[in-house]
Tab-separated table of N, CA and C in Angstrom:
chain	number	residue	atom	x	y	z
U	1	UNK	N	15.139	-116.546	77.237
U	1	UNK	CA	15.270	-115.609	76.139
U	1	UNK	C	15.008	-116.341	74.821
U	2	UNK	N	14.323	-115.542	73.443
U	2	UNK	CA	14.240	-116.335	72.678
U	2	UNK	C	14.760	-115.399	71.533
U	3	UNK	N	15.567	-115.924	70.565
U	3	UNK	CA	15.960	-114.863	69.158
U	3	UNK	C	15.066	-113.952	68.661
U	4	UNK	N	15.175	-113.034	68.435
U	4	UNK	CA	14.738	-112.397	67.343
U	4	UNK	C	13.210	-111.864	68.108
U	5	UNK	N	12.472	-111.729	69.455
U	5	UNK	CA	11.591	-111.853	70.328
U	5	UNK	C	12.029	-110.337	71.185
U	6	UNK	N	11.090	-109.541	71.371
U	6	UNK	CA	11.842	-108.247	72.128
U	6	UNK	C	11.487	-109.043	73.689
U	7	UNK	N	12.065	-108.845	74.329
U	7	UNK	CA	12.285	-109.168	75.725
U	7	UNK	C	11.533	-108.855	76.727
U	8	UNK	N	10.562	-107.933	76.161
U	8	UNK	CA	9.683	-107.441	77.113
U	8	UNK	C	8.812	-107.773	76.417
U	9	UNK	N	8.218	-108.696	76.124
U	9	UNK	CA	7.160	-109.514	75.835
U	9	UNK	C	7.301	-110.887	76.561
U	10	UNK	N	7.119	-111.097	77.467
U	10	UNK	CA	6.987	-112.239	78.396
U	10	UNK	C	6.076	-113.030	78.308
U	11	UNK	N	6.378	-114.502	78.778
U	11	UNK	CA	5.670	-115.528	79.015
U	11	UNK	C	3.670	-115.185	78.780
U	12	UNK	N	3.529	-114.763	79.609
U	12	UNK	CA	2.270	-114.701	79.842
U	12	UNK	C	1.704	-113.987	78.189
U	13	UNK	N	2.390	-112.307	78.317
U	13	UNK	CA	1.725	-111.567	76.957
U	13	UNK	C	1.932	-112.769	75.583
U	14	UNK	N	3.035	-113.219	75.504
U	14	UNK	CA	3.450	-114.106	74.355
U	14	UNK	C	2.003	-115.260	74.605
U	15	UNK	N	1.211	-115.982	75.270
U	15	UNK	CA	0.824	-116.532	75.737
U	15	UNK	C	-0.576	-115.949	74.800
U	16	UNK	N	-1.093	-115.018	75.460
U	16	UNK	CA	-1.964	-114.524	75.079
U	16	UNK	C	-2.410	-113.453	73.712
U	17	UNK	N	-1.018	-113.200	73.061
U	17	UNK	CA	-0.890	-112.928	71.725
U	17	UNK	C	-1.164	-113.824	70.725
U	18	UNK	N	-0.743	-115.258	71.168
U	18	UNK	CA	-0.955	-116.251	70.112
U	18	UNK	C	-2.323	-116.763	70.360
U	19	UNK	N	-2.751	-116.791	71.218
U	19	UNK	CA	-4.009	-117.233	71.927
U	19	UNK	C	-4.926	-116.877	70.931
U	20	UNK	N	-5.101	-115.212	70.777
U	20	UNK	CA	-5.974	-114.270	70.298
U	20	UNK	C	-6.300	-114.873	68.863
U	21	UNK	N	-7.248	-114.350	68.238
U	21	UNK	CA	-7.877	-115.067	66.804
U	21	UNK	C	-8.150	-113.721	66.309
U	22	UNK	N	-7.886	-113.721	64.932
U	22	UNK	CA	-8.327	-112.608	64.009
U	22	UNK	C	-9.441	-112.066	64.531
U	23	UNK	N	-9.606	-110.875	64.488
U	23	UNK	CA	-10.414	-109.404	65.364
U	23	UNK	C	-10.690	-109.778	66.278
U	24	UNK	N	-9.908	-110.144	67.643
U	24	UNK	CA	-9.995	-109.797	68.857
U	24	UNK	C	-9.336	-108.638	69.454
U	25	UNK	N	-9.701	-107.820	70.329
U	25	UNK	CA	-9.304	-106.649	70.813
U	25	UNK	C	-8.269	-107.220	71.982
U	26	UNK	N	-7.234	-106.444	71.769
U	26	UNK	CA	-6.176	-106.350	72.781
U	26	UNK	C	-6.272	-104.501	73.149
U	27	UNK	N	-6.138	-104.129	74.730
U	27	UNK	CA	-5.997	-102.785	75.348
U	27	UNK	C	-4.504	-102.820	75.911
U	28	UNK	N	-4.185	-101.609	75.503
U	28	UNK	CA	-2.527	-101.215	76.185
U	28	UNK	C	-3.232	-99.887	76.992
U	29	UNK	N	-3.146	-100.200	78.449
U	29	UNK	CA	-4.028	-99.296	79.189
U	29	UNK	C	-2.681	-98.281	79.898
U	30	UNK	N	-2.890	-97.273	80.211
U	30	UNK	CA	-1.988	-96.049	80.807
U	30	UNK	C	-2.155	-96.552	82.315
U	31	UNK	N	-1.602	-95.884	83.356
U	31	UNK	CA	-1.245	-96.325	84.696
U	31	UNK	C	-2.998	-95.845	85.338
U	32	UNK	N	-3.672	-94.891	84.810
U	32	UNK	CA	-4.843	-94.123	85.279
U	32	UNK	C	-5.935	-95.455	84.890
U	33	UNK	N	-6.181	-96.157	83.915
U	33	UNK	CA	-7.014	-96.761	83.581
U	33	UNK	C	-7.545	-97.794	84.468
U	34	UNK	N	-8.468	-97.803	84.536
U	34	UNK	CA	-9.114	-99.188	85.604
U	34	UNK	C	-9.212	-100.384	84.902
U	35	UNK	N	-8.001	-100.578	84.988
U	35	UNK	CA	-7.602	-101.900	84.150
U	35	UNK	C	-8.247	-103.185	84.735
U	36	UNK	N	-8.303	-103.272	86.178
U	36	UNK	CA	-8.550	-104.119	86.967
U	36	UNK	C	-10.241	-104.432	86.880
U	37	UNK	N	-10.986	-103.779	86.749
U	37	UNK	CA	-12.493	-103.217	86.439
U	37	UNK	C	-12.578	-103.665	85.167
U	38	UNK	N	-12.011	-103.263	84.147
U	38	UNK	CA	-12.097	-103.747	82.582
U	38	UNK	C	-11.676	-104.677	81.948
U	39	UNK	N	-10.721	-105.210	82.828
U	39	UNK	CA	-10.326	-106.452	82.038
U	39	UNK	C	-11.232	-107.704	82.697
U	40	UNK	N	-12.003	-107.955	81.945
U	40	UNK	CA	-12.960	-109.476	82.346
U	40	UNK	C	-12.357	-110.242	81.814
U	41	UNK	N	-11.677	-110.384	80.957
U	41	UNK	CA	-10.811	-111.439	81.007
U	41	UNK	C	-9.909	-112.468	80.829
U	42	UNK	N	-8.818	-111.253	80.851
U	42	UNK	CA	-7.440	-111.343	81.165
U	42	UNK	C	-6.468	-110.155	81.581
U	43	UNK	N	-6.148	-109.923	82.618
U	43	UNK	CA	-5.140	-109.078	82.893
U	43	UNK	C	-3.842	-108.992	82.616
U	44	UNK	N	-2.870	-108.371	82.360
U	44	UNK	CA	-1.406	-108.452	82.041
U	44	UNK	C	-0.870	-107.089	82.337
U	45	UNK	N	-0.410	-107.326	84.037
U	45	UNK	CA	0.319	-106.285	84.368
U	45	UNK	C	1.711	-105.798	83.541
U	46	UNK	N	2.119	-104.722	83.201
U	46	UNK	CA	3.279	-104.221	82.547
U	46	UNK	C	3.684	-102.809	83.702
U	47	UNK	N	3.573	-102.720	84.865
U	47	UNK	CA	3.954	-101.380	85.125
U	47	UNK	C	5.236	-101.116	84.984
U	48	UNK	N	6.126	-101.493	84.352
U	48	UNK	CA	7.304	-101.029	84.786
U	48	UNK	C	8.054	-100.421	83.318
U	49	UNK	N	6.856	-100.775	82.310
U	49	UNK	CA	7.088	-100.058	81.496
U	49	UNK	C	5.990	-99.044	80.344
U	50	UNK	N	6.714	-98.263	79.703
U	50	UNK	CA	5.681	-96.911	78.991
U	50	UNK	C	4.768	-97.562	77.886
U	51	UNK	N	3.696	-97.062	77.529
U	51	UNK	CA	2.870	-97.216	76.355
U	51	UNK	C	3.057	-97.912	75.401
U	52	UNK	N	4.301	-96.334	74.912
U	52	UNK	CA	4.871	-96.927	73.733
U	52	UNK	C	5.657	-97.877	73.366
U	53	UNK	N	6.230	-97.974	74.493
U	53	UNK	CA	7.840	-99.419	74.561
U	53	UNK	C	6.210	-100.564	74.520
U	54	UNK	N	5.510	-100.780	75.070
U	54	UNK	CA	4.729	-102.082	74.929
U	54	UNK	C	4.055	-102.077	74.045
U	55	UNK	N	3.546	-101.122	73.021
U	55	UNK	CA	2.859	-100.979	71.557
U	55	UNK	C	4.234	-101.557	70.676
U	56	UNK	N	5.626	-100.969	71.328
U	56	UNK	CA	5.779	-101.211	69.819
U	56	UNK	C	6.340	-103.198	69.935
U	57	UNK	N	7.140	-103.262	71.286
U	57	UNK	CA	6.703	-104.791	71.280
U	57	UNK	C	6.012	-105.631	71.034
U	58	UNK	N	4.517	-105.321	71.165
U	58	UNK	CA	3.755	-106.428	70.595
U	58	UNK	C	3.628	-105.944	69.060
U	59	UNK	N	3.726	-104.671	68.208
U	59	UNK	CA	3.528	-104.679	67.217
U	59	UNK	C	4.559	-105.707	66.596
U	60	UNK	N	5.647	-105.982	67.215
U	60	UNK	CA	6.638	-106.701	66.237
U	60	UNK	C	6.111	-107.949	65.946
U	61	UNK	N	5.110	-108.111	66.523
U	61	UNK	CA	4.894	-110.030	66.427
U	61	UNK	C	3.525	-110.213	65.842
U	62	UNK	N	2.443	-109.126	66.266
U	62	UNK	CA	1.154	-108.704	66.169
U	62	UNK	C	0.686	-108.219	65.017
U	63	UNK	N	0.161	-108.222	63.919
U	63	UNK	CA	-0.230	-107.942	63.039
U	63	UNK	C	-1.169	-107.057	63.228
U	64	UNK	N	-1.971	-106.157	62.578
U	64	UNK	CA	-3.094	-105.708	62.567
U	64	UNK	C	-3.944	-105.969	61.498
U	65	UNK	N	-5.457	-105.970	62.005
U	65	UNK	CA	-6.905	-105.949	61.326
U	65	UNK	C	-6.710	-105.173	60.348
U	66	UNK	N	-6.688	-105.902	58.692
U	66	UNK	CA	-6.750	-105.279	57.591
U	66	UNK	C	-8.248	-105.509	57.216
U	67	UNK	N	-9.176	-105.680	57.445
U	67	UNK	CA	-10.329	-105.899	57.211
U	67	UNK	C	-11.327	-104.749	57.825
U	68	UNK	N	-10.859	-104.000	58.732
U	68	UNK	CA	-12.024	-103.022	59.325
U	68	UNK	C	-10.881	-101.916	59.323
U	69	UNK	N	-11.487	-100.566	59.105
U	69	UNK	CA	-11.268	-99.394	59.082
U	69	UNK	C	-10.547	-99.000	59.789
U	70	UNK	N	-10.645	-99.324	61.057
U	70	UNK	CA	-9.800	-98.812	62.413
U	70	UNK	C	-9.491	-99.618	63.267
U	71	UNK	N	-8.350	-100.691	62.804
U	71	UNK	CA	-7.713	-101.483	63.615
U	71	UNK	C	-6.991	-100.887	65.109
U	72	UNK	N	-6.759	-99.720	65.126
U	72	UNK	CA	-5.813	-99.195	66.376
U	72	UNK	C	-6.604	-97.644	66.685
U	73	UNK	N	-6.835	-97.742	68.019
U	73	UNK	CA	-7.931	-96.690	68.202
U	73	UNK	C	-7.535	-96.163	69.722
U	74	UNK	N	-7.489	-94.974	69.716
U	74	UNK	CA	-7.222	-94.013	71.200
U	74	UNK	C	-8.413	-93.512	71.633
U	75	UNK	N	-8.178	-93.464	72.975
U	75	UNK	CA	-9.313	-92.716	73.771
U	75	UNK	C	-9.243	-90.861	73.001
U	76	UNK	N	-10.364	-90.344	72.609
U	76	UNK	CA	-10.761	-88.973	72.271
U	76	UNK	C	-10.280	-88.240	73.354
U	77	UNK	N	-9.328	-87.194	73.698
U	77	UNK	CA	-9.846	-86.008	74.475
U	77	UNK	C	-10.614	-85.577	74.685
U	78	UNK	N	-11.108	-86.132	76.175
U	78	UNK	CA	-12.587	-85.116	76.481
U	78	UNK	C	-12.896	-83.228	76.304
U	79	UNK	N	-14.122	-83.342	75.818
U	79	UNK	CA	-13.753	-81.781	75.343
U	79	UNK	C	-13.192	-81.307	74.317
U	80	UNK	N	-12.475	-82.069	73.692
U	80	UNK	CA	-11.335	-81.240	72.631
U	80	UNK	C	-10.896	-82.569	71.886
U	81	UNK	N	-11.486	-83.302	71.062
U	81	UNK	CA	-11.562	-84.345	70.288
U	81	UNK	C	-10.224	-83.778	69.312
U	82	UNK	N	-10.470	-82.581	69.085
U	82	UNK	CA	-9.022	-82.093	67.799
U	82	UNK	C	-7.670	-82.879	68.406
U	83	UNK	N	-7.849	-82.320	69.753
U	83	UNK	CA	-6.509	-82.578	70.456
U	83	UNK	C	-6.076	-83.986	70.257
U	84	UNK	N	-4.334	-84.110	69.949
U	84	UNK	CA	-3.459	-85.115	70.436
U	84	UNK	C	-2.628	-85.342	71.052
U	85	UNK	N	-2.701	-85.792	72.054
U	85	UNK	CA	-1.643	-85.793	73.101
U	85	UNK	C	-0.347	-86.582	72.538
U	86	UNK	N	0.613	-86.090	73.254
U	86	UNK	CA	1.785	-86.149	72.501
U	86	UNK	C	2.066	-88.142	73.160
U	87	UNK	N	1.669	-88.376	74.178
U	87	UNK	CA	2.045	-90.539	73.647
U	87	UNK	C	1.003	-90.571	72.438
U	88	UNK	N	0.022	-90.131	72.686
U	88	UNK	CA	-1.314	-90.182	70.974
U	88	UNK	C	-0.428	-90.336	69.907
U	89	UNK	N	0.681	-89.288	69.913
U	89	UNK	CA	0.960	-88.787	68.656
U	89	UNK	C	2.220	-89.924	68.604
U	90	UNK	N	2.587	-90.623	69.750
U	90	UNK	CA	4.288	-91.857	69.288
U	90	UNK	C	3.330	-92.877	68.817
U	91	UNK	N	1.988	-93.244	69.564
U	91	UNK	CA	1.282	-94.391	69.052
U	91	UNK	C	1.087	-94.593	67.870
U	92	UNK	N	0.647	-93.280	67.381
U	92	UNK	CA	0.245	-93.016	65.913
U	92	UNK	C	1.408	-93.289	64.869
U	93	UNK	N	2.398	-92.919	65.585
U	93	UNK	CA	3.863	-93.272	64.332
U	93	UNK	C	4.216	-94.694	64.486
U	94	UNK	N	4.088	-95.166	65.877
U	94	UNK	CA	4.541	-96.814	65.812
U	94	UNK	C	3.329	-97.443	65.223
U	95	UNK	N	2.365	-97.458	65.110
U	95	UNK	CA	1.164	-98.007	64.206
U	95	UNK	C	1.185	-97.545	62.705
U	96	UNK	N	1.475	-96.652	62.517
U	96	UNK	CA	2.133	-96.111	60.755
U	96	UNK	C	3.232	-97.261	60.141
U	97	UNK	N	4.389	-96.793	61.040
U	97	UNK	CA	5.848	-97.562	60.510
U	97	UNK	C	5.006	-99.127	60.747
U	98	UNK	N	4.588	-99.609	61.751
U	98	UNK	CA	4.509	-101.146	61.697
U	98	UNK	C	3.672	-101.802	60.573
U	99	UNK	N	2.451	-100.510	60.178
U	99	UNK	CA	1.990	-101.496	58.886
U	99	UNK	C	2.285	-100.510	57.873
U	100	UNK	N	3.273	-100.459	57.904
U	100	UNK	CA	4.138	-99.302	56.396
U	100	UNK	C	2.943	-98.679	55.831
U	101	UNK	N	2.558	-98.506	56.709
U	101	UNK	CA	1.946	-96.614	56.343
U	101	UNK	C	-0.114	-96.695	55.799
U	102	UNK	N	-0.442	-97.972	56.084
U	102	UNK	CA	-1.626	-98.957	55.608
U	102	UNK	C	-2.673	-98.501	56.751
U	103	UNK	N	-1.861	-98.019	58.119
U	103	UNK	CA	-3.190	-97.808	59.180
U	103	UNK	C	-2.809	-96.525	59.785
U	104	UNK	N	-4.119	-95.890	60.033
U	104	UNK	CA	-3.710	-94.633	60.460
U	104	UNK	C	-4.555	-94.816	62.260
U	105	UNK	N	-3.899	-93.882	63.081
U	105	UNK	CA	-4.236	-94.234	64.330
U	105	UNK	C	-5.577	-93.370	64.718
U	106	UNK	N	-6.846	-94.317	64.830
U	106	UNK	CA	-8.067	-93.881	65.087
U	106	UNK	C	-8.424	-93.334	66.261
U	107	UNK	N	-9.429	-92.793	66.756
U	107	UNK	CA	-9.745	-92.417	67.869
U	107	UNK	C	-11.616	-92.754	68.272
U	108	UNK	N	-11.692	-92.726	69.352
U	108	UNK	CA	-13.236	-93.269	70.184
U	108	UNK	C	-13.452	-92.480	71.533
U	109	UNK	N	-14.723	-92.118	71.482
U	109	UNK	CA	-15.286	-91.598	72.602
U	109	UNK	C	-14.723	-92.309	73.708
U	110	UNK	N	-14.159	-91.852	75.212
U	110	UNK	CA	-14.127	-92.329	76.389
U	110	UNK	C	-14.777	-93.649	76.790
U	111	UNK	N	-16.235	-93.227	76.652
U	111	UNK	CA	-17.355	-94.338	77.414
U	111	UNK	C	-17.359	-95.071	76.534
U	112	UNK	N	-17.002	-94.699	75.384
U	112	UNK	CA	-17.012	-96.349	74.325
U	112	UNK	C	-16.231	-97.275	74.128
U	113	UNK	N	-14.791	-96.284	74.465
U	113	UNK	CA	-13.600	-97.035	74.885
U	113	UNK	C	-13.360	-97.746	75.727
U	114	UNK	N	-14.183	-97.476	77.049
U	114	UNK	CA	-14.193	-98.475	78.123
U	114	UNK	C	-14.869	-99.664	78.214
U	115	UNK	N	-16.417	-99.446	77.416
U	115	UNK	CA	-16.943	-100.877	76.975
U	115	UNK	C	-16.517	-101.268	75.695
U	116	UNK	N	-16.155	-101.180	75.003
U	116	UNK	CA	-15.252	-101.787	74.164
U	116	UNK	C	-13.766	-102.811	75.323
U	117	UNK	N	-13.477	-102.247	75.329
U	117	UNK	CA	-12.159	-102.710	76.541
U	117	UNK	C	-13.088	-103.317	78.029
U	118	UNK	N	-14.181	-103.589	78.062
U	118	UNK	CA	-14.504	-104.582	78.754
U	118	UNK	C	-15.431	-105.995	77.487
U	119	UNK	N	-15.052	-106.078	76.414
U	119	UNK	CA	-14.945	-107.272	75.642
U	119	UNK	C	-13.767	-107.426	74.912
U	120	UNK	N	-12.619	-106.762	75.592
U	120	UNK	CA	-11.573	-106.936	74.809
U	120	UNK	C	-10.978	-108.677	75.296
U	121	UNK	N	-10.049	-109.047	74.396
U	121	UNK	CA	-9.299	-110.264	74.459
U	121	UNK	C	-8.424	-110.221	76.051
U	122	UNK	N	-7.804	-109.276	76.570
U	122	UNK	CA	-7.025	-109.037	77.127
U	122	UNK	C	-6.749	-107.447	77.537
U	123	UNK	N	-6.214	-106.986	78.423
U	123	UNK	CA	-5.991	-105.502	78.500
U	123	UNK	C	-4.281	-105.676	79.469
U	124	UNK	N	-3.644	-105.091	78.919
U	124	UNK	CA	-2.251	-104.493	79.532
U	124	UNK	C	-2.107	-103.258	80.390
U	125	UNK	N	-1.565	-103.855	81.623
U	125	UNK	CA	-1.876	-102.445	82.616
U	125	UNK	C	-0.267	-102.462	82.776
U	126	UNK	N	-0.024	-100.725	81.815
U	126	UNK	CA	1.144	-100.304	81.843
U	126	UNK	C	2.050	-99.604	82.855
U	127	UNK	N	2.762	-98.390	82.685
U	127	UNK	CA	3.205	-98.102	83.749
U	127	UNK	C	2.919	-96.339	82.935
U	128	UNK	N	2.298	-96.374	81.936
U	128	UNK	CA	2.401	-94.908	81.604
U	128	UNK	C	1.469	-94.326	81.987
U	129	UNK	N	2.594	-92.785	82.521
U	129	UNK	CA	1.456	-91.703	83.647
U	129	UNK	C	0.872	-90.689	82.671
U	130	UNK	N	1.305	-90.657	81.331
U	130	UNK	CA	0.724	-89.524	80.494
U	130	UNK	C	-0.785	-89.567	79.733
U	131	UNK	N	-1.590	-88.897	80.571
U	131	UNK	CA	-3.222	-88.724	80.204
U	131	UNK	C	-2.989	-89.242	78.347
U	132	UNK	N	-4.596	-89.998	78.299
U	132	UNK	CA	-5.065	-90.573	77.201
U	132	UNK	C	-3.759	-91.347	76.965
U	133	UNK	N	-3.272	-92.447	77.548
U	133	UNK	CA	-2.212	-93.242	76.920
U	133	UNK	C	-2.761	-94.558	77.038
U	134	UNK	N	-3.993	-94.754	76.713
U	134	UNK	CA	-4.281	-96.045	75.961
U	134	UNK	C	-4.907	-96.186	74.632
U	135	UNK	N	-5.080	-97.443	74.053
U	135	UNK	CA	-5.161	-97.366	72.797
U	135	UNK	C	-5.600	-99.355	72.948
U	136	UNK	N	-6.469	-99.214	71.951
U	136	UNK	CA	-7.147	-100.590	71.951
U	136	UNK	C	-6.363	-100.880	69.864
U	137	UNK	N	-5.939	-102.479	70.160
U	137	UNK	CA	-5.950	-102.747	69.067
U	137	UNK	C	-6.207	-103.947	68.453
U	138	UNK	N	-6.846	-104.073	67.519
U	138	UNK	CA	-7.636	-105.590	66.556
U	138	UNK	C	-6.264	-106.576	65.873
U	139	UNK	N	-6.541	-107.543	66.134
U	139	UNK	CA	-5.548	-108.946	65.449
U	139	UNK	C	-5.936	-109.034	64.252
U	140	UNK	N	-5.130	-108.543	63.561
U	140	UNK	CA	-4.725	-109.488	62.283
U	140	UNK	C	-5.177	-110.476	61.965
U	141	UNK	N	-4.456	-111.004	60.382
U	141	UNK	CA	-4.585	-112.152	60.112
U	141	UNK	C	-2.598	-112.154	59.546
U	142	UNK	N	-2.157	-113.614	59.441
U	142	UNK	CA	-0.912	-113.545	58.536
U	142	UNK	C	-1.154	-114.563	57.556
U	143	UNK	N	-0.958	-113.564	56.599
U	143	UNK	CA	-1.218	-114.766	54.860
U	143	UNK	C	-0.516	-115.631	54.839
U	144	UNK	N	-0.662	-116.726	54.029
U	144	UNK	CA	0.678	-117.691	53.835
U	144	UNK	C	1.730	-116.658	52.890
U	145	UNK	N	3.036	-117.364	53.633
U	145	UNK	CA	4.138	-116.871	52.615
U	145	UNK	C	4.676	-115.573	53.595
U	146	UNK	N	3.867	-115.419	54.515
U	146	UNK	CA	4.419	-114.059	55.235
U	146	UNK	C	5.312	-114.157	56.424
């Protein structure tokens, strides 16, 4: 155990959070996603827990891409792009509150989402069963003094 560290960020994810370099893509994939297929390379099983419990864990440590437009990005509803599915809509508030209100939660075509998330840094294969519950997101930088 380490202070001040949410607990469900383990060895390995901690591993590969620090690893990552300003704008590399990290995927928090839903239980449906072919995580196994997309991740070239690095996998990080999480089934045992939801979307959002692992968005907002790594947000605590994880910074986001202030340099490009759409640091945090969801798969589109096929068909119905308006639509947000309601994990869409917790992602969208834990990506608000974590960069006080600086990023708003983007969205991407399906097929772009998947090659995108086969050059991602890493992909997290969660345990969440609720359609469109992944979401790709870009590293940060942390200024001095922060």
């Amino acid at each position: 155990m380490l202070k001040g560290i949410d607990p469900l960020l383990n060895a390995d994810l901690l591993y590969v959070l620090r690893a990552m370099g300003h704008g590399d893509d990290l995927v928090i994939a839903d239980a449906n996603f072919p995580s196994e297929t997309m991740a070239t390379r690095k996998l990080i099983r999480m089934d045992a827990a939801d979307g959002p419990r692992v968005l907002k864990a790594i947000l605590s440590v994880m910074p986001l891409d202030d340099f490009v437009p759409d640091p945090a990005l969801r798969i589109a509803v096929v068909g119905d792009e308006a639509s947000v599915p309601e994990v869409c809509a917790e992602y969208g508030t834990l990506v608000n509150e974590a960069s006080k209100g600086k990023v708003q939660l983007g969205q991407i075509e399906r097929f772009a989402f998947y090659e995108r998330s086969k050059k991602a840094f890493a992909v997290i294969a969660t345990g969440e069963t609720r359609l469109y519950g992944c979401i790709i997101l870009k590293k940060g930088v942390i200024r001095p003094g922060e």
